[in-house]
Amino acid sequence: MKILLLDKNHPLITEQLLAKNFILEEDFASSYDEVCAKIENYDGIIIRSRIPLDKNFLEQAKNLKFIARVGAGMENIDIPVAEKLGIQLINSPEGNRDSVAEHVVGMLLILMNRLFIASQEVKNGIWLREENRGDELLGKTVGLIGYGNMGQATAKRLSGFGCKVIFHDILPNLSDEFATQVSLDELKEQAEVLSLHIPMTEETRYLVDSTFISEMKNDFYFVNTARGKNVETKSLVEALKSGKVKGACLDVLEYEKSSFENLETENEDLNYLLASDKAIVTPHIAGWTVQSKEKLAQVIVDKIIGAYC
């Protein structure tokens, strides 16, 4: 099988697939149109996020048997068209679930205990204790929306902090020793911390908006390591200003490019988040550890070999 690699990934992908006699070609620079012009020559494609695989692309990929995305989200692929054409879709959420879970916990601890703020103050010669009194995770009810790989790994960590973890998911009967499944209404009634672990779909686009936030009974901390457009930023900023949202941990932003490589716009809502002591913002790195880079690649290789060897 001839496989096209469109993004740089861990070298184990190349090493292990070559050892299994796959034919590989790397192309990290060609444009969408240039790749479209040659895609019919390949049986498989391995991607991250650089090029969208839309209807036009997939219809020109006449011999494509699989698309493998090194990561979890598949929103840059026209999934209905791929399925109609019989193209197998492979991803690797197992590979970075642990790094995402640790990032969630890390951001919450930094935010709730004012660690970054207090550290910067001390470095600038300011010694404030009462003003930097923290808020414990112990005893908090944490509500997760989405209970796949990322949600489950996050629940496991937070349960160790003495949190009551509840979750809502569109699939039934997912409760385990770390978290209890509830309706969305029950989650809004109980949660004091809200964390998103959902894909980007039409159903989840701007799921957290002004209506959703107003329906939360408690003032709450908010975490998003899923996708930026799961949240209506303007509504989040308004809730931070009013105190309904006590603090926000954002690894993803509504204003990211589709490749996740940078921000594509700037406005006063974004500027507020970047300047506010009530928000922590990181550059889409929750799943981005030394270990996850290797694990993501290994999961993809194992799935390809399992299916085609």
PDB file of C-alpha atoms in Angstrom:
ATOM      1  CA  MET A   1       0.000   0.000   0.000  1.00  0.00           C
ATOM      2  CA  LYS A   2       1.155   3.509  -0.825  1.00  0.00           C
ATOM      3  CA  ILE A   3       0.641   6.045   1.960  1.00  0.00           C
ATOM      4  CA  LEU A   4       0.959   9.845   1.823  1.00  0.00           C
ATOM      5  CA  LEU A   5       2.106  11.630   5.004  1.00  0.00           C
ATOM      6  CA  LEU A   6       0.947  15.262   4.996  1.00  0.00           C
ATOM      7  CA  ASP A   7       2.196  16.402   8.418  1.00  0.00           C
ATOM      8  CA  LYS A   8       5.327  15.880  10.454  1.00  0.00           C
ATOM      9  CA  ASN A   9       4.850  13.322  13.217  1.00  0.00           C
ATOM     10  CA  HIS A  10       6.947  11.047  15.394  1.00  0.00           C
ATOM     11  CA  PRO A  11       9.488   9.139  13.253  1.00  0.00           C
ATOM     12  CA  LEU A  12       8.254   5.786  14.567  1.00  0.00           C
ATOM     13  CA  ILE A  13       5.393   6.015  12.054  1.00  0.00           C
ATOM     14  CA  THR A  14       7.806   5.941   9.146  1.00  0.00           C
ATOM     15  CA  GLU A  15      10.127   3.413  10.738  1.00  0.00           C
ATOM     16  CA  GLN A  16       7.467   0.871  11.650  1.00  0.00           C
ATOM     17  CA  LEU A  17       5.380   1.164   8.485  1.00  0.00           C
ATOM     18  CA  LEU A  18       8.448   0.836   6.255  1.00  0.00           C
ATOM     19  CA  ALA A  19       9.366  -2.293   8.208  1.00  0.00           C
ATOM     20  CA  LYS A  20       5.970  -3.725   7.238  1.00  0.00           C
ATOM     21  CA  ASN A  21       6.644  -2.955   3.542  1.00  0.00           C
ATOM     22  CA  PHE A  22       4.283  -0.009   3.164  1.00  0.00           C
ATOM     23  CA  ILE A  23       5.405   2.550   0.573  1.00  0.00           C
ATOM     24  CA  LEU A  24       5.565   6.014   2.123  1.00  0.00           C
ATOM     25  CA  GLU A  25       5.805   9.486   0.658  1.00  0.00           C
ATOM     26  CA  GLU A  26       6.184  12.613   2.771  1.00  0.00           C
ATOM     27  CA  ASP A  27       4.773  15.947   1.606  1.00  0.00           C
ATOM     28  CA  PHE A  28       4.738  18.638   4.275  1.00  0.00           C
ATOM     29  CA  ALA A  29       4.625  21.667   1.974  1.00  0.00           C
ATOM     30  CA  SER A  30       2.285  21.169  -1.005  1.00  0.00           C
ATOM     31  CA  SER A  31      -0.933  23.171  -1.143  1.00  0.00           C
ATOM     32  CA  TYR A  32      -4.429  21.749  -1.035  1.00  0.00           C
ATOM     33  CA  ASP A  33      -4.709  21.921  -4.846  1.00  0.00           C
ATOM     34  CA  GLU A  34      -1.328  20.270  -5.345  1.00  0.00           C
ATOM     35  CA  VAL A  35      -2.250  17.388  -3.068  1.00  0.00           C
ATOM     36  CA  CYS A  36      -5.656  17.012  -4.732  1.00  0.00           C
ATOM     37  CA  ALA A  37      -3.937  16.642  -8.091  1.00  0.00           C
ATOM     38  CA  LYS A  38      -2.023  13.552  -6.973  1.00  0.00           C
ATOM     39  CA  ILE A  39      -4.162  11.994  -4.229  1.00  0.00           C
ATOM     40  CA  GLU A  40      -5.585   9.319  -6.538  1.00  0.00           C
ATOM     41  CA  ASN A  41      -2.161   7.660  -6.459  1.00  0.00           C
ATOM     42  CA  TYR A  42      -2.417   6.699  -2.785  1.00  0.00           C
ATOM     43  CA  ASP A  43      -4.121   3.967  -0.784  1.00  0.00           C
ATOM     44  CA  GLY A  44      -3.826   5.738   2.550  1.00  0.00           C
ATOM     45  CA  ILE A  45      -3.159   9.166   4.023  1.00  0.00           C
ATOM     46  CA  ILE A  46      -1.823  10.173   7.447  1.00  0.00           C
ATOM     47  CA  ILE A  47      -2.683  13.692   8.599  1.00  0.00           C
ATOM     48  CA  ARG A  48      -2.899  16.066  11.521  1.00  0.00           C
ATOM     49  CA  SER A  49      -4.704  19.290  10.588  1.00  0.00           C
ATOM     50  CA  ARG A  50      -2.827  21.077   7.808  1.00  0.00           C
ATOM     51  CA  ILE A  51      -5.161  20.293   4.880  1.00  0.00           C
ATOM     52  CA  PRO A  52      -8.967  19.890   5.013  1.00  0.00           C
ATOM     53  CA  LEU A  53     -10.204  16.657   3.467  1.00  0.00           C
ATOM     54  CA  ASP A  54     -13.472  17.950   2.071  1.00  0.00           C
ATOM     55  CA  LYS A  55     -15.922  16.493  -0.471  1.00  0.00           C
ATOM     56  CA  ASN A  56     -13.885  17.664  -3.454  1.00  0.00           C
ATOM     57  CA  PHE A  57     -10.675  16.185  -2.037  1.00  0.00           C
ATOM     58  CA  LEU A  58     -12.239  12.836  -1.177  1.00  0.00           C
ATOM     59  CA  GLU A  59     -13.939  12.441  -4.537  1.00  0.00           C
ATOM     60  CA  GLN A  60     -10.560  12.825  -6.235  1.00  0.00           C
ATOM     61  CA  ALA A  61      -8.998  10.230  -3.901  1.00  0.00           C
ATOM     62  CA  LYS A  62     -10.298   7.386  -6.052  1.00  0.00           C
ATOM     63  CA  ASN A  63      -8.096   4.678  -4.523  1.00  0.00           C
ATOM     64  CA  LEU A  64      -8.049   5.854  -0.918  1.00  0.00           C
ATOM     65  CA  LYS A  65      -8.757   3.072   1.564  1.00  0.00           C
ATOM     66  CA  PHE A  66      -8.094   4.888   4.814  1.00  0.00           C
ATOM     67  CA  ILE A  67      -7.463   8.264   6.433  1.00  0.00           C
ATOM     68  CA  ALA A  68      -5.486   8.196   9.682  1.00  0.00           C
ATOM     69  CA  ARG A  69      -5.483  11.310  11.852  1.00  0.00           C
ATOM     70  CA  VAL A  70      -2.748  11.555  14.470  1.00  0.00           C
ATOM     71  CA  GLY A  71      -4.995  12.978  17.169  1.00  0.00           C
ATOM     72  CA  ALA A  72      -8.592  12.766  18.307  1.00  0.00           C
ATOM     73  CA  GLY A  73     -10.714  15.304  16.414  1.00  0.00           C
ATOM     74  CA  MET A  74     -11.895  14.501  12.905  1.00  0.00           C
ATOM     75  CA  GLU A  75     -13.687  17.745  12.030  1.00  0.00           C
ATOM     76  CA  ASN A  76     -11.332  18.571   9.158  1.00  0.00           C
ATOM     77  CA  ILE A  77     -12.624  15.465   7.341  1.00  0.00           C
ATOM     78  CA  ASP A  78     -16.003  15.317   5.566  1.00  0.00           C
ATOM     79  CA  ILE A  79     -16.998  12.193   7.462  1.00  0.00           C
ATOM     80  CA  PRO A  80     -20.327  11.458   5.682  1.00  0.00           C
ATOM     81  CA  VAL A  81     -18.627  11.602   2.278  1.00  0.00           C
ATOM     82  CA  ALA A  82     -15.721   9.440   3.464  1.00  0.00           C
ATOM     83  CA  GLU A  83     -18.114   6.840   4.846  1.00  0.00           C
ATOM     84  CA  LYS A  84     -20.180   6.884   1.651  1.00  0.00           C
ATOM     85  CA  LEU A  85     -17.018   6.247  -0.363  1.00  0.00           C
ATOM     86  CA  GLY A  86     -16.020   3.380   1.907  1.00  0.00           C
ATOM     87  CA  ILE A  87     -12.913   5.089   3.282  1.00  0.00           C
ATOM     88  CA  GLN A  88     -11.915   3.844   6.731  1.00  0.00           C
ATOM     89  CA  LEU A  89     -11.384   6.602   9.308  1.00  0.00           C
ATOM     90  CA  ILE A  90      -8.724   6.063  11.969  1.00  0.00           C
ATOM     91  CA  ASN A  91      -7.808   8.363  14.859  1.00  0.00           C
ATOM     92  CA  SER A  92      -5.855   8.048  18.100  1.00  0.00           C
ATOM     93  CA  PRO A  93      -7.591   9.599  21.126  1.00  0.00           C
ATOM     94  CA  GLU A  94      -6.027   6.891  23.279  1.00  0.00           C
ATOM     95  CA  GLY A  95      -2.648   8.491  22.635  1.00  0.00           C
ATOM     96  CA  ASN A  96      -3.143  11.860  24.308  1.00  0.00           C
ATOM     97  CA  ARG A  97      -5.938  11.284  26.812  1.00  0.00           C
ATOM     98  CA  ASP A  98      -3.500  11.251  29.728  1.00  0.00           C
ATOM     99  CA  SER A  99      -1.815  14.501  28.730  1.00  0.00           C
ATOM    100  CA  VAL A 100      -5.212  16.190  28.297  1.00  0.00           C
ATOM    101  CA  ALA A 101      -6.357  14.974  31.714  1.00  0.00           C
ATOM    102  CA  GLU A 102      -3.198  16.245  33.398  1.00  0.00           C
ATOM    103  CA  HIS A 103      -3.522  19.581  31.611  1.00  0.00           C
ATOM    104  CA  VAL A 104      -7.090  19.988  32.896  1.00  0.00           C
ATOM    105  CA  VAL A 105      -6.007  19.332  36.470  1.00  0.00           C
ATOM    106  CA  GLY A 106      -2.953  21.546  36.119  1.00  0.00           C
ATOM    107  CA  MET A 107      -4.925  24.502  34.812  1.00  0.00           C
ATOM    108  CA  LEU A 108      -7.538  24.167  37.539  1.00  0.00           C
ATOM    109  CA  LEU A 109      -4.919  24.046  40.281  1.00  0.00           C
ATOM    110  CA  ILE A 110      -3.118  27.083  38.867  1.00  0.00           C
ATOM    111  CA  LEU A 111      -6.338  29.064  38.484  1.00  0.00           C
ATOM    112  CA  MET A 112      -8.041  28.129  41.747  1.00  0.00           C
ATOM    113  CA  ASN A 113      -4.901  28.610  43.838  1.00  0.00           C
ATOM    114  CA  ARG A 114      -3.739  31.737  41.976  1.00  0.00           C
ATOM    115  CA  LEU A 115      -0.334  30.122  41.525  1.00  0.00           C
ATOM    116  CA  PHE A 116       0.733  32.001  38.417  1.00  0.00           C
ATOM    117  CA  ILE A 117      -0.478  35.333  39.758  1.00  0.00           C
ATOM    118  CA  ALA A 118       1.161  34.877  43.157  1.00  0.00           C
ATOM    119  CA  SER A 119       4.437  33.722  41.614  1.00  0.00           C
ATOM    120  CA  GLN A 120       4.594  36.743  39.305  1.00  0.00           C
ATOM    121  CA  GLU A 121       3.817  39.068  42.210  1.00  0.00           C
ATOM    122  CA  VAL A 122       6.622  37.658  44.351  1.00  0.00           C
ATOM    123  CA  LYS A 123       9.051  37.902  41.436  1.00  0.00           C
ATOM    124  CA  ASN A 124       8.072  41.572  41.172  1.00  0.00           C
ATOM    125  CA  GLY A 125       8.653  42.192  44.887  1.00  0.00           C
ATOM    126  CA  ILE A 126       4.992  41.952  45.936  1.00  0.00           C
ATOM    127  CA  TRP A 127       4.161  39.728  48.925  1.00  0.00           C
ATOM    128  CA  LEU A 128       0.393  39.231  49.284  1.00  0.00           C
ATOM    129  CA  ARG A 129      -1.119  36.383  51.256  1.00  0.00           C
ATOM    130  CA  GLU A 130      -4.773  37.083  51.984  1.00  0.00           C
ATOM    131  CA  GLU A 131      -5.322  38.382  48.449  1.00  0.00           C
ATOM    132  CA  ASN A 132      -4.028  35.047  47.098  1.00  0.00           C
ATOM    133  CA  ARG A 133      -6.100  32.734  49.283  1.00  0.00           C
ATOM    134  CA  GLY A 134      -6.972  29.687  47.155  1.00  0.00           C
ATOM    135  CA  ASP A 135     -10.041  27.552  46.559  1.00  0.00           C
ATOM    136  CA  GLU A 136      -9.798  23.774  47.006  1.00  0.00           C
ATOM    137  CA  LEU A 137     -10.835  21.143  44.496  1.00  0.00           C
ATOM    138  CA  LEU A 138     -11.629  18.800  47.395  1.00  0.00           C
ATOM    139  CA  GLY A 139     -15.376  18.347  47.719  1.00  0.00           C
ATOM    140  CA  LYS A 140     -16.251  20.132  44.472  1.00  0.00           C
ATOM    141  CA  THR A 141     -18.753  18.584  42.061  1.00  0.00           C
ATOM    142  CA  VAL A 142     -17.135  18.466  38.630  1.00  0.00           C
ATOM    143  CA  GLY A 143     -19.359  18.094  35.580  1.00  0.00           C
ATOM    144  CA  LEU A 144     -17.864  16.693  32.399  1.00  0.00           C
ATOM    145  CA  ILE A 145     -19.618  16.932  29.058  1.00  0.00           C
ATOM    146  CA  GLY A 146     -18.393  14.010  26.970  1.00  0.00           C
ATOM    147  CA  TYR A 147     -17.145  10.747  28.456  1.00  0.00           C
ATOM    148  CA  GLY A 148     -14.876   9.249  25.846  1.00  0.00           C
ATOM    149  CA  ASN A 149     -11.135   8.797  26.240  1.00  0.00           C
ATOM    150  CA  MET A 150     -10.481  12.356  27.428  1.00  0.00           C
ATOM    151  CA  GLY A 151     -13.439  12.556  29.786  1.00  0.00           C
ATOM    152  CA  GLN A 152     -12.683   9.216  31.405  1.00  0.00           C
ATOM    153  CA  ALA A 153      -9.007  10.054  31.942  1.00  0.00           C
ATOM    154  CA  THR A 154      -9.965  13.412  33.453  1.00  0.00           C
ATOM    155  CA  ALA A 155     -12.516  11.834  35.794  1.00  0.00           C
ATOM    156  CA  LYS A 156      -9.906   9.368  37.022  1.00  0.00           C
ATOM    157  CA  ARG A 157      -7.541  12.204  37.985  1.00  0.00           C
ATOM    158  CA  LEU A 158     -10.177  14.405  39.584  1.00  0.00           C
ATOM    159  CA  SER A 159     -11.662  11.583  41.630  1.00  0.00           C
ATOM    160  CA  GLY A 160      -8.255  11.330  43.287  1.00  0.00           C
ATOM    161  CA  PHE A 161      -8.652  14.925  44.474  1.00  0.00           C
ATOM    162  CA  GLY A 162     -11.806  14.039  46.356  1.00  0.00           C
ATOM    163  CA  CYS A 163     -14.136  15.533  43.764  1.00  0.00           C
ATOM    164  CA  LYS A 164     -17.592  14.209  43.016  1.00  0.00           C
ATOM    165  CA  VAL A 165     -17.437  13.681  39.249  1.00  0.00           C
ATOM    166  CA  ILE A 166     -20.574  13.559  37.134  1.00  0.00           C
ATOM    167  CA  PHE A 167     -20.882  13.577  33.358  1.00  0.00           C
ATOM    168  CA  HIS A 168     -23.294  13.849  30.468  1.00  0.00           C
ATOM    169  CA  ASP A 169     -22.830  11.908  27.228  1.00  0.00           C
ATOM    170  CA  ILE A 170     -25.045  11.085  24.256  1.00  0.00           C
ATOM    171  CA  LEU A 171     -24.238   7.375  24.707  1.00  0.00           C
ATOM    172  CA  PRO A 172     -25.970   5.532  27.578  1.00  0.00           C
ATOM    173  CA  ASN A 173     -24.667   3.413  30.455  1.00  0.00           C
ATOM    174  CA  LEU A 174     -21.128   4.789  30.711  1.00  0.00           C
ATOM    175  CA  SER A 175     -20.898   5.232  34.501  1.00  0.00           C
ATOM    176  CA  ASP A 176     -17.815   3.729  36.134  1.00  0.00           C
ATOM    177  CA  GLU A 177     -15.932   3.846  39.438  1.00  0.00           C
ATOM    178  CA  PHE A 178     -14.720   7.400  38.729  1.00  0.00           C
ATOM    179  CA  ALA A 179     -17.863   9.196  37.553  1.00  0.00           C
ATOM    180  CA  THR A 180     -21.649   8.958  37.407  1.00  0.00           C
ATOM    181  CA  GLN A 181     -23.703   9.629  34.294  1.00  0.00           C
ATOM    182  CA  VAL A 182     -26.474  12.214  34.630  1.00  0.00           C
ATOM    183  CA  SER A 183     -28.806  14.157  32.365  1.00  0.00           C
ATOM    184  CA  LEU A 184     -27.654  17.529  31.084  1.00  0.00           C
ATOM    185  CA  ASP A 185     -30.223  19.214  33.333  1.00  0.00           C
ATOM    186  CA  GLU A 186     -28.853  17.376  36.381  1.00  0.00           C
ATOM    187  CA  LEU A 187     -25.315  18.396  35.452  1.00  0.00           C
ATOM    188  CA  LYS A 188     -26.363  22.037  35.215  1.00  0.00           C
ATOM    189  CA  GLU A 189     -28.043  21.702  38.606  1.00  0.00           C
ATOM    190  CA  GLN A 190     -25.046  20.237  40.435  1.00  0.00           C
ATOM    191  CA  ALA A 191     -21.748  21.191  38.776  1.00  0.00           C
ATOM    192  CA  GLU A 192     -19.344  23.663  40.394  1.00  0.00           C
ATOM    193  CA  VAL A 193     -16.673  22.983  37.780  1.00  0.00           C
ATOM    194  CA  LEU A 194     -17.529  22.363  34.124  1.00  0.00           C
ATOM    195  CA  SER A 195     -15.116  20.727  31.659  1.00  0.00           C
ATOM    196  CA  LEU A 196     -15.729  19.992  27.970  1.00  0.00           C
ATOM    197  CA  HIS A 197     -14.553  16.762  26.296  1.00  0.00           C
ATOM    198  CA  ILE A 198     -16.595  16.720  23.099  1.00  0.00           C
ATOM    199  CA  PRO A 199     -15.891  16.704  19.361  1.00  0.00           C
ATOM    200  CA  MET A 200     -16.630  19.593  17.025  1.00  0.00           C
ATOM    201  CA  THR A 201     -19.949  18.895  15.299  1.00  0.00           C
ATOM    202  CA  GLU A 202     -22.947  20.943  14.262  1.00  0.00           C
ATOM    203  CA  GLU A 203     -24.647  19.789  17.476  1.00  0.00           C
ATOM    204  CA  THR A 204     -21.772  20.926  19.700  1.00  0.00           C
ATOM    205  CA  ARG A 205     -20.972  24.199  17.934  1.00  0.00           C
ATOM    206  CA  TYR A 206     -21.404  26.990  20.507  1.00  0.00           C
ATOM    207  CA  LEU A 207     -22.913  24.518  22.974  1.00  0.00           C
ATOM    208  CA  VAL A 208     -21.808  26.760  25.826  1.00  0.00           C
ATOM    209  CA  ASP A 209     -23.532  30.063  25.126  1.00  0.00           C
ATOM    210  CA  SER A 210     -25.386  32.647  27.185  1.00  0.00           C
ATOM    211  CA  THR A 211     -28.426  30.375  27.584  1.00  0.00           C
ATOM    212  CA  PHE A 212     -26.345  27.403  28.711  1.00  0.00           C
ATOM    213  CA  ILE A 213     -24.410  29.527  31.199  1.00  0.00           C
ATOM    214  CA  SER A 214     -27.591  31.051  32.644  1.00  0.00           C
ATOM    215  CA  GLU A 215     -28.992  27.551  33.182  1.00  0.00           C
ATOM    216  CA  MET A 216     -26.079  26.579  35.440  1.00  0.00           C
ATOM    217  CA  LYS A 217     -27.380  26.785  39.014  1.00  0.00           C
ATOM    218  CA  ASN A 218     -24.013  27.461  40.648  1.00  0.00           C
ATOM    219  CA  ASP A 219     -21.330  29.974  39.888  1.00  0.00           C
ATOM    220  CA  PHE A 220     -18.670  27.747  38.361  1.00  0.00           C
ATOM    221  CA  TYR A 221     -15.153  27.300  37.027  1.00  0.00           C
ATOM    222  CA  PHE A 222     -14.976  26.480  33.324  1.00  0.00           C
ATOM    223  CA  VAL A 223     -12.428  24.363  31.429  1.00  0.00           C
ATOM    224  CA  ASN A 224     -12.192  23.817  27.685  1.00  0.00           C
ATOM    225  CA  THR A 225      -9.608  21.486  26.175  1.00  0.00           C
ATOM    226  CA  ALA A 226     -11.966  20.316  23.404  1.00  0.00           C
ATOM    227  CA  ARG A 227     -12.520  22.770  20.547  1.00  0.00           C
ATOM    228  CA  GLY A 228     -12.691  26.548  20.609  1.00  0.00           C
ATOM    229  CA  LYS A 229     -15.974  26.768  18.736  1.00  0.00           C
ATOM    230  CA  ASN A 230     -17.720  24.620  21.346  1.00  0.00           C
ATOM    231  CA  VAL A 231     -17.925  27.907  23.269  1.00  0.00           C
ATOM    232  CA  GLU A 232     -19.375  31.307  22.398  1.00  0.00           C
ATOM    233  CA  THR A 233     -16.544  33.495  23.651  1.00  0.00           C
ATOM    234  CA  LYS A 234     -18.613  36.650  23.974  1.00  0.00           C
ATOM    235  CA  SER A 235     -21.001  34.906  26.371  1.00  0.00           C
ATOM    236  CA  LEU A 236     -18.113  33.453  28.363  1.00  0.00           C
ATOM    237  CA  VAL A 237     -16.516  36.873  28.744  1.00  0.00           C
ATOM    238  CA  GLU A 238     -19.805  38.387  29.917  1.00  0.00           C
ATOM    239  CA  ALA A 239     -20.124  35.592  32.488  1.00  0.00           C
ATOM    240  CA  LEU A 240     -16.564  36.156  33.720  1.00  0.00           C
ATOM    241  CA  LYS A 241     -17.294  39.849  34.153  1.00  0.00           C
ATOM    242  CA  SER A 242     -20.521  39.156  36.055  1.00  0.00           C
ATOM    243  CA  GLY A 243     -18.945  36.474  38.250  1.00  0.00           C
ATOM    244  CA  LYS A 244     -21.228  33.670  37.046  1.00  0.00           C
ATOM    245  CA  VAL A 245     -18.077  32.024  35.712  1.00  0.00           C
ATOM    246  CA  LYS A 246     -15.545  32.252  38.541  1.00  0.00           C
ATOM    247  CA  GLY A 247     -12.613  31.508  36.257  1.00  0.00           C
ATOM    248  CA  ALA A 248     -11.849  29.975  32.874  1.00  0.00           C
ATOM    249  CA  CYS A 249      -9.128  27.546  31.790  1.00  0.00           C
ATOM    250  CA  LEU A 250      -8.915  27.660  27.996  1.00  0.00           C
ATOM    251  CA  ASP A 251      -6.533  25.570  25.951  1.00  0.00           C
ATOM    252  CA  VAL A 252      -8.578  26.190  22.799  1.00  0.00           C
ATOM    253  CA  LEU A 253     -10.112  29.361  21.420  1.00  0.00           C
ATOM    254  CA  GLU A 254     -12.955  30.196  19.072  1.00  0.00           C
ATOM    255  CA  TYR A 255     -10.528  32.321  17.066  1.00  0.00           C
ATOM    256  CA  GLU A 256      -8.000  29.603  16.152  1.00  0.00           C
ATOM    257  CA  LYS A 257      -7.175  28.742  12.572  1.00  0.00           C
ATOM    258  CA  SER A 258      -8.504  25.382  11.418  1.00  0.00           C
ATOM    259  CA  SER A 259      -4.917  24.083  11.485  1.00  0.00           C
ATOM    260  CA  PHE A 260      -4.683  25.115  15.184  1.00  0.00           C
ATOM    261  CA  GLU A 261      -1.315  26.715  14.407  1.00  0.00           C
ATOM    262  CA  ASN A 262      -2.253  30.278  15.310  1.00  0.00           C
ATOM    263  CA  LEU A 263      -5.066  32.739  15.953  1.00  0.00           C
ATOM    264  CA  GLU A 264      -6.851  34.098  12.900  1.00  0.00           C
ATOM    265  CA  THR A 265      -8.583  37.067  14.461  1.00  0.00           C
ATOM    266  CA  GLU A 266      -8.314  39.518  17.352  1.00  0.00           C
ATOM    267  CA  ASN A 267     -11.093  41.363  19.150  1.00  0.00           C
ATOM    268  CA  GLU A 268     -11.950  42.849  22.524  1.00  0.00           C
ATOM    269  CA  ASP A 269     -13.332  39.573  23.905  1.00  0.00           C
ATOM    270  CA  LEU A 270     -10.038  37.837  23.178  1.00  0.00           C
ATOM    271  CA  ASN A 271      -8.115  40.796  24.585  1.00  0.00           C
ATOM    272  CA  TYR A 272     -10.144  40.558  27.789  1.00  0.00           C
ATOM    273  CA  LEU A 273      -9.282  36.879  28.209  1.00  0.00           C
ATOM    274  CA  LEU A 274      -5.601  37.527  27.598  1.00  0.00           C
ATOM    275  CA  ALA A 275      -5.514  40.336  30.151  1.00  0.00           C
ATOM    276  CA  SER A 276      -7.788  38.870  32.823  1.00  0.00           C
ATOM    277  CA  ASP A 277      -6.550  37.303  36.067  1.00  0.00           C
ATOM    278  CA  LYS A 278      -9.661  35.124  35.885  1.00  0.00           C
ATOM    279  CA  ALA A 279      -8.541  33.288  32.736  1.00  0.00           C
ATOM    280  CA  ILE A 280      -5.685  30.965  31.891  1.00  0.00           C
ATOM    281  CA  VAL A 281      -5.055  30.572  28.160  1.00  0.00           C
ATOM    282  CA  THR A 282      -2.695  28.036  26.569  1.00  0.00           C
ATOM    283  CA  PRO A 283      -1.975  27.496  22.834  1.00  0.00           C
ATOM    284  CA  HIS A 284      -3.857  24.221  22.125  1.00  0.00           C
ATOM    285  CA  ILE A 285      -1.257  22.089  23.922  1.00  0.00           C
ATOM    286  CA  ALA A 286      -3.351  19.985  26.317  1.00  0.00           C
ATOM    287  CA  GLY A 287      -2.632  16.867  24.271  1.00  0.00           C
ATOM    288  CA  TRP A 288       0.890  18.009  23.458  1.00  0.00           C
ATOM    289  CA  THR A 289       3.447  16.259  25.667  1.00  0.00           C
ATOM    290  CA  VAL A 290       6.664  14.420  24.895  1.00  0.00           C
ATOM    291  CA  GLN A 291       4.926  11.172  25.803  1.00  0.00           C
ATOM    292  CA  SER A 292       1.725  11.839  23.831  1.00  0.00           C
ATOM    293  CA  LYS A 293       3.652  12.554  20.633  1.00  0.00           C
ATOM    294  CA  GLU A 294       4.984   9.020  20.719  1.00  0.00           C
ATOM    295  CA  LYS A 295       1.774   7.411  21.983  1.00  0.00           C
ATOM    296  CA  LEU A 296      -0.395   9.134  19.349  1.00  0.00           C
ATOM    297  CA  ALA A 297       1.900   7.856  16.608  1.00  0.00           C
ATOM    298  CA  GLN A 298       2.074   4.351  18.033  1.00  0.00           C
ATOM    299  CA  VAL A 299      -1.713   4.047  18.245  1.00  0.00           C
ATOM    300  CA  ILE A 300      -2.025   5.079  14.587  1.00  0.00           C
ATOM    301  CA  VAL A 301       0.648   2.596  13.464  1.00  0.00           C
ATOM    302  CA  ASP A 302      -0.913  -0.231  15.453  1.00  0.00           C
ATOM    303  CA  LYS A 303      -4.351   0.445  13.953  1.00  0.00           C
ATOM    304  CA  ILE A 304      -3.011   0.622  10.385  1.00  0.00           C
ATOM    305  CA  ILE A 305      -0.984  -2.571  10.777  1.00  0.00           C
ATOM    306  CA  GLY A 306      -3.908  -4.297  12.455  1.00  0.00           C
ATOM    307  CA  ALA A 307      -6.206  -3.442   9.568  1.00  0.00           C
ATOM    308  CA  TYR A 308      -3.911  -3.909   6.562  1.00  0.00           C
ATOM    309  CA  CYS A 309      -1.259  -6.488   7.451  1.00  0.00           C
TER     310      CYS A 309
END
